[in-house]
């Protein structure tokens, strides 16, 4: 990709992202897989982050039955001793009642490379609690996310239109530490990883990452770890390396889910052809 192309894309994004931290999602039925996660340290809230519901299966006696899991960022849940989970919430409030309360680390699978690497690579976790399936089956407005297909697992998505959705802080709330109560969405583009590295010289950005958003406003910020990056109704990335400030002025970094399909399938029995 030439420098001219990159600059043209930057100008396109500059015209698209004329908002503070995204537009309020007016039709949450289109995002029925979105989950909010409240990590807790000994009962004390550490804020909020995001995840997506995916459908796998589990052995029940001699047959396999559908089971639902939540795919999120390991950086969302690793600091916690437990977490509360909210499924398809349009708004997150102090008095919101979680669909699953007090999910412990025993019900989470952290990608092993995240725990052993100093580079914050493989920033993925899967919440496996049985209560997810119970809550999913009780609410006909919930949907499961579709991940990249095996055939498209290595797509770069560069210059593709994408959207990201979350409840994070972001400008103009960024200086005040105020979280967005409503689910917000930003429509933007995917940047070449090299372009993204210019804005994040202190981070190790590899081919297992996708870069998107930023430049004016509309990139992952505090509270957006695990937020989905959506391309043509498929969740292709989850927010990682989320900065605490300057969020809207830098591209966001996302874990490329296509690079981790084998681990997701092994952990959940996710069907990549669904």
mmCIF file of C-alpha atoms in Angstrom:
data_model
loop_
_atom_site.group_PDB
_atom_site.id
_atom_site.type_symbol
_atom_site.label_atom_id
_atom_site.label_comp_id
_atom_site.label_asym_id
_atom_site.label_seq_id
_atom_site.Cartn_x
_atom_site.Cartn_y
_atom_site.Cartn_z
ATOM 1 C CA UNK A 1 0.000 0.000 0.000
ATOM 2 C CA UNK A 2 1.421 3.389 -0.986
ATOM 3 C CA UNK A 3 1.715 6.372 1.314
ATOM 4 C CA UNK A 4 -0.852 8.180 -0.855
ATOM 5 C CA UNK A 5 -3.368 5.407 -0.262
ATOM 6 C CA UNK A 6 -2.770 5.541 3.479
ATOM 7 C CA UNK A 7 -3.292 9.305 3.500
ATOM 8 C CA UNK A 8 -6.502 8.996 1.511
ATOM 9 C CA UNK A 9 -7.786 6.449 3.992
ATOM 10 C CA UNK A 10 -6.849 8.772 6.835
ATOM 11 C CA UNK A 11 -8.872 11.560 5.251
ATOM 12 C CA UNK A 12 -11.813 9.209 4.759
ATOM 13 C CA UNK A 13 -11.728 8.208 8.410
ATOM 14 C CA UNK A 14 -11.379 11.841 9.435
ATOM 15 C CA UNK A 15 -14.682 12.564 7.705
ATOM 16 C CA UNK A 16 -16.370 9.510 9.172
ATOM 17 C CA UNK A 17 -15.437 9.871 12.833
ATOM 18 C CA UNK A 18 -16.953 13.246 13.642
ATOM 19 C CA UNK A 19 -18.244 12.133 17.041
ATOM 20 C CA UNK A 20 -16.915 12.151 20.568
ATOM 21 C CA UNK A 21 -16.760 8.450 21.321
ATOM 22 C CA UNK A 22 -19.206 6.875 18.935
ATOM 23 C CA UNK A 23 -22.914 6.965 18.184
ATOM 24 C CA UNK A 24 -25.425 5.385 20.551
ATOM 25 C CA UNK A 25 -26.621 2.049 19.172
ATOM 26 C CA UNK A 26 -30.329 2.549 18.511
ATOM 27 C CA UNK A 27 -31.065 -1.030 17.460
ATOM 28 C CA UNK A 28 -29.302 -3.381 19.892
ATOM 29 C CA UNK A 29 -31.063 -6.354 18.253
ATOM 30 C CA UNK A 30 -28.294 -6.230 15.657
ATOM 31 C CA UNK A 31 -25.731 -6.813 18.427
ATOM 32 C CA UNK A 32 -27.380 -9.597 20.378
ATOM 33 C CA UNK A 33 -23.999 -11.254 20.947
ATOM 34 C CA UNK A 34 -22.513 -8.302 22.861
ATOM 35 C CA UNK A 35 -21.720 -8.878 26.530
ATOM 36 C CA UNK A 36 -20.561 -6.489 29.223
ATOM 37 C CA UNK A 37 -18.173 -7.825 31.860
ATOM 38 C CA UNK A 38 -17.576 -6.296 35.267
ATOM 39 C CA UNK A 39 -14.329 -7.655 36.738
ATOM 40 C CA UNK A 40 -14.185 -7.719 40.538
ATOM 41 C CA UNK A 41 -11.218 -7.875 42.907
ATOM 42 C CA UNK A 42 -12.444 -9.343 46.187
ATOM 43 C CA UNK A 43 -15.889 -7.908 45.476
ATOM 44 C CA UNK A 44 -14.678 -4.434 44.456
ATOM 45 C CA UNK A 45 -15.525 -3.383 40.897
ATOM 46 C CA UNK A 46 -12.592 -2.778 38.547
ATOM 47 C CA UNK A 47 -14.809 -1.088 35.947
ATOM 48 C CA UNK A 48 -16.327 -2.630 32.851
ATOM 49 C CA UNK A 49 -15.069 -4.325 29.709
ATOM 50 C CA UNK A 50 -16.592 -6.281 26.839
ATOM 51 C CA UNK A 51 -16.927 -9.689 25.260
ATOM 52 C CA UNK A 52 -18.993 -11.618 22.715
ATOM 53 C CA UNK A 53 -21.140 -14.722 23.034
ATOM 54 C CA UNK A 54 -20.141 -17.642 20.808
ATOM 55 C CA UNK A 55 -21.812 -21.023 20.338
ATOM 56 C CA UNK A 56 -19.913 -24.248 20.850
ATOM 57 C CA UNK A 57 -20.923 -27.618 22.245
ATOM 58 C CA UNK A 58 -20.271 -29.867 25.210
ATOM 59 C CA UNK A 59 -20.705 -33.552 25.918
ATOM 60 C CA UNK A 60 -23.892 -34.352 27.857
ATOM 61 C CA UNK A 61 -23.864 -38.046 28.589
ATOM 62 C CA UNK A 62 -23.218 -39.635 25.214
ATOM 63 C CA UNK A 63 -24.326 -36.746 23.002
ATOM 64 C CA UNK A 64 -23.095 -33.248 22.295
ATOM 65 C CA UNK A 65 -25.414 -30.349 23.067
ATOM 66 C CA UNK A 66 -25.164 -26.645 22.335
ATOM 67 C CA UNK A 67 -23.208 -24.644 24.886
ATOM 68 C CA UNK A 68 -22.546 -20.911 24.865
ATOM 69 C CA UNK A 69 -19.334 -19.204 25.901
ATOM 70 C CA UNK A 70 -18.091 -15.622 26.186
ATOM 71 C CA UNK A 71 -14.950 -14.717 24.294
ATOM 72 C CA UNK A 72 -13.152 -11.709 25.759
ATOM 73 C CA UNK A 73 -9.720 -10.202 26.321
ATOM 74 C CA UNK A 74 -7.546 -11.833 28.955
ATOM 75 C CA UNK A 75 -6.564 -8.310 30.059
ATOM 76 C CA UNK A 76 -10.228 -7.784 30.938
ATOM 77 C CA UNK A 77 -10.453 -10.606 33.471
ATOM 78 C CA UNK A 78 -6.936 -11.533 34.586
ATOM 79 C CA UNK A 79 -6.695 -8.744 37.214
ATOM 80 C CA UNK A 80 -9.953 -9.965 38.773
ATOM 81 C CA UNK A 81 -10.830 -12.649 41.289
ATOM 82 C CA UNK A 82 -14.352 -12.918 39.837
ATOM 83 C CA UNK A 83 -16.649 -11.088 37.424
ATOM 84 C CA UNK A 84 -20.277 -10.267 36.716
ATOM 85 C CA UNK A 85 -21.649 -10.773 33.207
ATOM 86 C CA UNK A 86 -24.416 -8.847 31.443
ATOM 87 C CA UNK A 87 -25.867 -10.236 28.210
ATOM 88 C CA UNK A 88 -27.222 -7.870 25.531
ATOM 89 C CA UNK A 89 -27.407 -4.812 27.786
ATOM 90 C CA UNK A 90 -28.405 -1.596 26.035
ATOM 91 C CA UNK A 91 -27.278 0.362 29.082
ATOM 92 C CA UNK A 92 -24.942 -0.382 31.971
ATOM 93 C CA UNK A 93 -25.950 1.299 35.225
ATOM 94 C CA UNK A 94 -24.786 1.078 38.803
ATOM 95 C CA UNK A 95 -27.968 -0.783 39.723
ATOM 96 C CA UNK A 96 -27.941 -3.170 36.740
ATOM 97 C CA UNK A 97 -28.605 -6.793 37.685
ATOM 98 C CA UNK A 98 -26.093 -9.182 36.066
ATOM 99 C CA UNK A 99 -27.190 -12.267 34.177
ATOM 100 C CA UNK A 100 -24.326 -14.130 35.866
ATOM 101 C CA UNK A 101 -22.920 -12.915 39.162
ATOM 102 C CA UNK A 102 -19.610 -13.847 40.736
ATOM 103 C CA UNK A 103 -18.158 -15.954 37.918
ATOM 104 C CA UNK A 104 -14.797 -17.155 39.262
ATOM 105 C CA UNK A 105 -11.499 -17.835 37.551
ATOM 106 C CA UNK A 106 -12.347 -21.530 37.722
ATOM 107 C CA UNK A 107 -14.878 -20.827 34.941
ATOM 108 C CA UNK A 108 -12.381 -19.028 32.704
ATOM 109 C CA UNK A 109 -9.782 -20.315 30.272
ATOM 110 C CA UNK A 110 -6.920 -17.871 29.649
ATOM 111 C CA UNK A 111 -4.830 -18.308 26.518
ATOM 112 C CA UNK A 112 -1.569 -19.837 27.811
ATOM 113 C CA UNK A 113 0.643 -17.514 25.769
ATOM 114 C CA UNK A 114 -0.871 -14.464 27.442
ATOM 115 C CA UNK A 115 0.300 -15.687 30.827
ATOM 116 C CA UNK A 116 3.860 -16.393 29.695
ATOM 117 C CA UNK A 117 4.597 -13.505 27.318
ATOM 118 C CA UNK A 118 5.789 -10.066 28.391
ATOM 119 C CA UNK A 119 4.479 -8.594 25.115
ATOM 120 C CA UNK A 120 0.743 -8.884 25.929
ATOM 121 C CA UNK A 121 0.261 -11.191 22.980
ATOM 122 C CA UNK A 122 -2.580 -13.728 22.696
ATOM 123 C CA UNK A 123 -4.852 -11.449 24.731
ATOM 124 C CA UNK A 124 -7.806 -13.827 24.823
ATOM 125 C CA UNK A 125 -9.915 -15.541 27.463
ATOM 126 C CA UNK A 126 -13.039 -17.686 27.346
ATOM 127 C CA UNK A 127 -15.669 -17.683 30.080
ATOM 128 C CA UNK A 128 -17.083 -21.210 30.239
ATOM 129 C CA UNK A 129 -19.704 -20.955 33.028
ATOM 130 C CA UNK A 130 -22.798 -23.117 32.436
ATOM 131 C CA UNK A 131 -24.989 -20.161 33.382
ATOM 132 C CA UNK A 132 -24.229 -18.513 30.048
ATOM 133 C CA UNK A 133 -26.158 -21.236 28.232
ATOM 134 C CA UNK A 134 -29.069 -21.018 30.684
ATOM 135 C CA UNK A 135 -29.299 -17.235 30.282
ATOM 136 C CA UNK A 136 -28.933 -17.451 26.501
ATOM 137 C CA UNK A 137 -31.734 -19.985 26.141
ATOM 138 C CA UNK A 138 -34.020 -17.871 28.354
ATOM 139 C CA UNK A 139 -33.724 -14.777 26.126
ATOM 140 C CA UNK A 140 -34.801 -15.109 22.507
ATOM 141 C CA UNK A 141 -33.241 -11.733 21.676
ATOM 142 C CA UNK A 142 -29.725 -13.055 22.148
ATOM 143 C CA UNK A 143 -27.611 -14.207 19.216
ATOM 144 C CA UNK A 144 -24.221 -15.860 18.978
ATOM 145 C CA UNK A 145 -21.349 -14.113 17.201
ATOM 146 C CA UNK A 146 -19.949 -15.471 13.971
ATOM 147 C CA UNK A 147 -16.146 -15.470 13.800
ATOM 148 C CA UNK A 148 -13.900 -15.436 10.700
ATOM 149 C CA UNK A 149 -14.133 -18.507 8.518
ATOM 150 C CA UNK A 150 -11.145 -20.797 8.152
ATOM 151 C CA UNK A 151 -10.796 -19.684 4.529
ATOM 152 C CA UNK A 152 -10.594 -16.021 5.587
ATOM 153 C CA UNK A 153 -8.663 -16.488 8.814
ATOM 154 C CA UNK A 154 -5.544 -14.749 7.496
ATOM 155 C CA UNK A 155 -7.252 -11.823 5.753
ATOM 156 C CA UNK A 156 -5.588 -8.484 6.489
ATOM 157 C CA UNK A 157 -8.873 -6.501 6.142
ATOM 158 C CA UNK A 158 -6.759 -3.440 5.249
ATOM 159 C CA UNK A 159 -8.949 -0.585 3.926
ATOM 160 C CA UNK A 160 -12.085 -2.561 4.824
ATOM 161 C CA UNK A 161 -14.985 -0.820 6.510
ATOM 162 C CA UNK A 162 -15.533 -2.086 10.055
ATOM 163 C CA UNK A 163 -17.351 -1.071 13.229
ATOM 164 C CA UNK A 164 -16.480 -1.344 16.899
ATOM 165 C CA UNK A 165 -18.930 -1.281 19.809
ATOM 166 C CA UNK A 166 -18.376 -0.860 23.549
ATOM 167 C CA UNK A 167 -19.223 1.046 26.749
ATOM 168 C CA UNK A 168 -15.773 2.521 27.384
ATOM 169 C CA UNK A 169 -14.852 5.984 28.562
ATOM 170 C CA UNK A 170 -13.335 7.851 25.655
ATOM 171 C CA UNK A 171 -13.475 11.546 24.878
ATOM 172 C CA UNK A 172 -15.110 13.749 26.057
ATOM 173 C CA UNK A 173 -15.588 11.602 29.195
ATOM 174 C CA UNK A 174 -11.925 10.569 29.149
ATOM 175 C CA UNK A 175 -10.665 13.334 31.504
ATOM 176 C CA UNK A 176 -13.540 12.815 33.952
ATOM 177 C CA UNK A 177 -13.344 9.038 34.201
ATOM 178 C CA UNK A 178 -17.023 8.735 33.314
ATOM 179 C CA UNK A 179 -18.103 5.587 31.512
ATOM 180 C CA UNK A 180 -20.646 5.632 28.682
ATOM 181 C CA UNK A 181 -23.850 4.016 30.042
ATOM 182 C CA UNK A 182 -25.177 3.327 26.544
ATOM 183 C CA UNK A 183 -23.621 0.981 24.013
ATOM 184 C CA UNK A 184 -21.675 3.058 21.487
ATOM 185 C CA UNK A 185 -20.676 2.231 17.921
ATOM 186 C CA UNK A 186 -17.977 3.703 15.684
ATOM 187 C CA UNK A 187 -17.778 3.006 11.946
ATOM 188 C CA UNK A 188 -14.238 3.207 10.621
ATOM 189 C CA UNK A 189 -11.545 1.424 8.575
ATOM 190 C CA UNK A 190 -8.706 -1.054 9.031
ATOM 191 C CA UNK A 191 -5.172 0.349 8.819
ATOM 192 C CA UNK A 192 -1.948 -1.424 7.837
ATOM 193 C CA UNK A 193 -0.164 -2.655 10.957
ATOM 194 C CA UNK A 194 2.944 -0.675 9.987
ATOM 195 C CA UNK A 195 0.898 2.539 10.018
ATOM 196 C CA UNK A 196 -0.497 1.583 13.422
ATOM 197 C CA UNK A 197 2.992 0.920 14.796
ATOM 198 C CA UNK A 198 3.937 4.557 14.181
ATOM 199 C CA UNK A 199 1.324 5.597 16.739
ATOM 200 C CA UNK A 200 2.237 2.804 19.179
ATOM 201 C CA UNK A 201 6.052 2.596 19.119
ATOM 202 C CA UNK A 202 6.082 1.050 22.602
ATOM 203 C CA UNK A 203 3.821 -1.874 21.652
ATOM 204 C CA UNK A 204 4.632 -5.136 19.892
ATOM 205 C CA UNK A 205 2.148 -5.191 17.004
ATOM 206 C CA UNK A 206 2.331 -8.401 14.986
ATOM 207 C CA UNK A 207 0.435 -10.126 12.174
ATOM 208 C CA UNK A 208 -1.856 -11.484 14.913
ATOM 209 C CA UNK A 209 -3.247 -7.969 15.412
ATOM 210 C CA UNK A 210 -5.637 -5.730 13.476
ATOM 211 C CA UNK A 211 -5.471 -1.917 13.691
ATOM 212 C CA UNK A 212 -8.509 0.306 13.270
ATOM 213 C CA UNK A 213 -10.079 3.620 14.259
ATOM 214 C CA UNK A 214 -8.487 6.645 15.846
ATOM 215 C CA UNK A 215 -7.005 9.806 14.349
ATOM 216 C CA UNK A 216 -9.845 12.088 15.491
ATOM 217 C CA UNK A 217 -12.143 10.169 17.844
ATOM 218 C CA UNK A 218 -13.470 6.660 17.961
ATOM 219 C CA UNK A 219 -10.936 4.098 19.081
ATOM 220 C CA UNK A 220 -10.867 1.682 22.020
ATOM 221 C CA UNK A 221 -10.294 3.463 25.314
ATOM 222 C CA UNK A 222 -10.392 2.687 29.047
ATOM 223 C CA UNK A 223 -13.128 0.120 29.623
ATOM 224 C CA UNK A 224 -13.070 -1.231 26.061
ATOM 225 C CA UNK A 225 -10.865 -4.315 26.480
ATOM 226 C CA UNK A 226 -12.548 -7.191 24.657
ATOM 227 C CA UNK A 227 -14.692 -4.874 22.510
ATOM 228 C CA UNK A 228 -15.534 -6.482 19.161
ATOM 229 C CA UNK A 229 -14.318 -5.328 15.763
ATOM 230 C CA UNK A 230 -17.036 -6.269 13.273
ATOM 231 C CA UNK A 231 -16.606 -6.812 9.543
ATOM 232 C CA UNK A 232 -19.686 -7.812 7.499
ATOM 233 C CA UNK A 233 -21.470 -9.257 10.548
ATOM 234 C CA UNK A 234 -18.429 -11.282 11.608
ATOM 235 C CA UNK A 235 -16.420 -10.485 14.731
ATOM 236 C CA UNK A 236 -12.864 -10.388 13.423
ATOM 237 C CA UNK A 237 -11.067 -8.876 16.427
ATOM 238 C CA UNK A 238 -11.248 -8.002 20.122
ATOM 239 C CA UNK A 239 -9.728 -4.817 21.545
ATOM 240 C CA UNK A 240 -6.365 -5.223 23.273
ATOM 241 C CA UNK A 241 -3.527 -2.951 24.466
ATOM 242 C CA UNK A 242 -6.243 -0.424 25.325
ATOM 243 C CA UNK A 243 -4.692 2.951 26.258
ATOM 244 C CA UNK A 244 -5.778 4.985 29.251
ATOM 245 C CA UNK A 245 -5.584 8.309 27.420
ATOM 246 C CA UNK A 246 -5.298 9.756 23.952
ATOM 247 C CA UNK A 247 -7.643 7.026 22.783
ATOM 248 C CA UNK A 248 -9.389 8.860 19.978
ATOM 249 C CA UNK A 249 -6.137 10.166 18.546
ATOM 250 C CA UNK A 250 -4.475 6.787 18.016
ATOM 251 C CA UNK A 251 -5.605 3.736 16.041
ATOM 252 C CA UNK A 252 -6.968 0.940 18.186
ATOM 253 C CA UNK A 253 -5.238 -2.439 18.387
ATOM 254 C CA UNK A 254 -7.315 -5.623 18.189
ATOM 255 C CA UNK A 255 -6.427 -9.296 18.624
ATOM 256 C CA UNK A 256 -6.978 -10.941 15.227
ATOM 257 C CA UNK A 257 -9.410 -13.795 15.956
ATOM 258 C CA UNK A 258 -8.596 -15.636 12.739
ATOM 259 C CA UNK A 259 -5.113 -16.259 14.149
ATOM 260 C CA UNK A 260 -6.615 -18.050 17.145
ATOM 261 C CA UNK A 261 -9.401 -20.106 15.574
ATOM 262 C CA UNK A 262 -7.669 -23.404 16.401
ATOM 263 C CA UNK A 263 -7.485 -22.517 20.119
ATOM 264 C CA UNK A 264 -11.093 -21.273 20.183
ATOM 265 C CA UNK A 265 -12.321 -24.439 18.448
ATOM 266 C CA UNK A 266 -10.330 -26.669 20.808
ATOM 267 C CA UNK A 267 -11.672 -24.880 23.898
ATOM 268 C CA UNK A 268 -15.350 -24.542 22.894
ATOM 269 C CA UNK A 269 -16.028 -26.919 19.989
ATOM 270 C CA UNK A 270 -16.958 -23.823 17.998
ATOM 271 C CA UNK A 271 -18.045 -24.733 14.460
ATOM 272 C CA UNK A 272 -16.135 -22.465 12.030
ATOM 273 C CA UNK A 273 -18.619 -23.322 9.250
ATOM 274 C CA UNK A 274 -21.713 -22.045 11.062
#
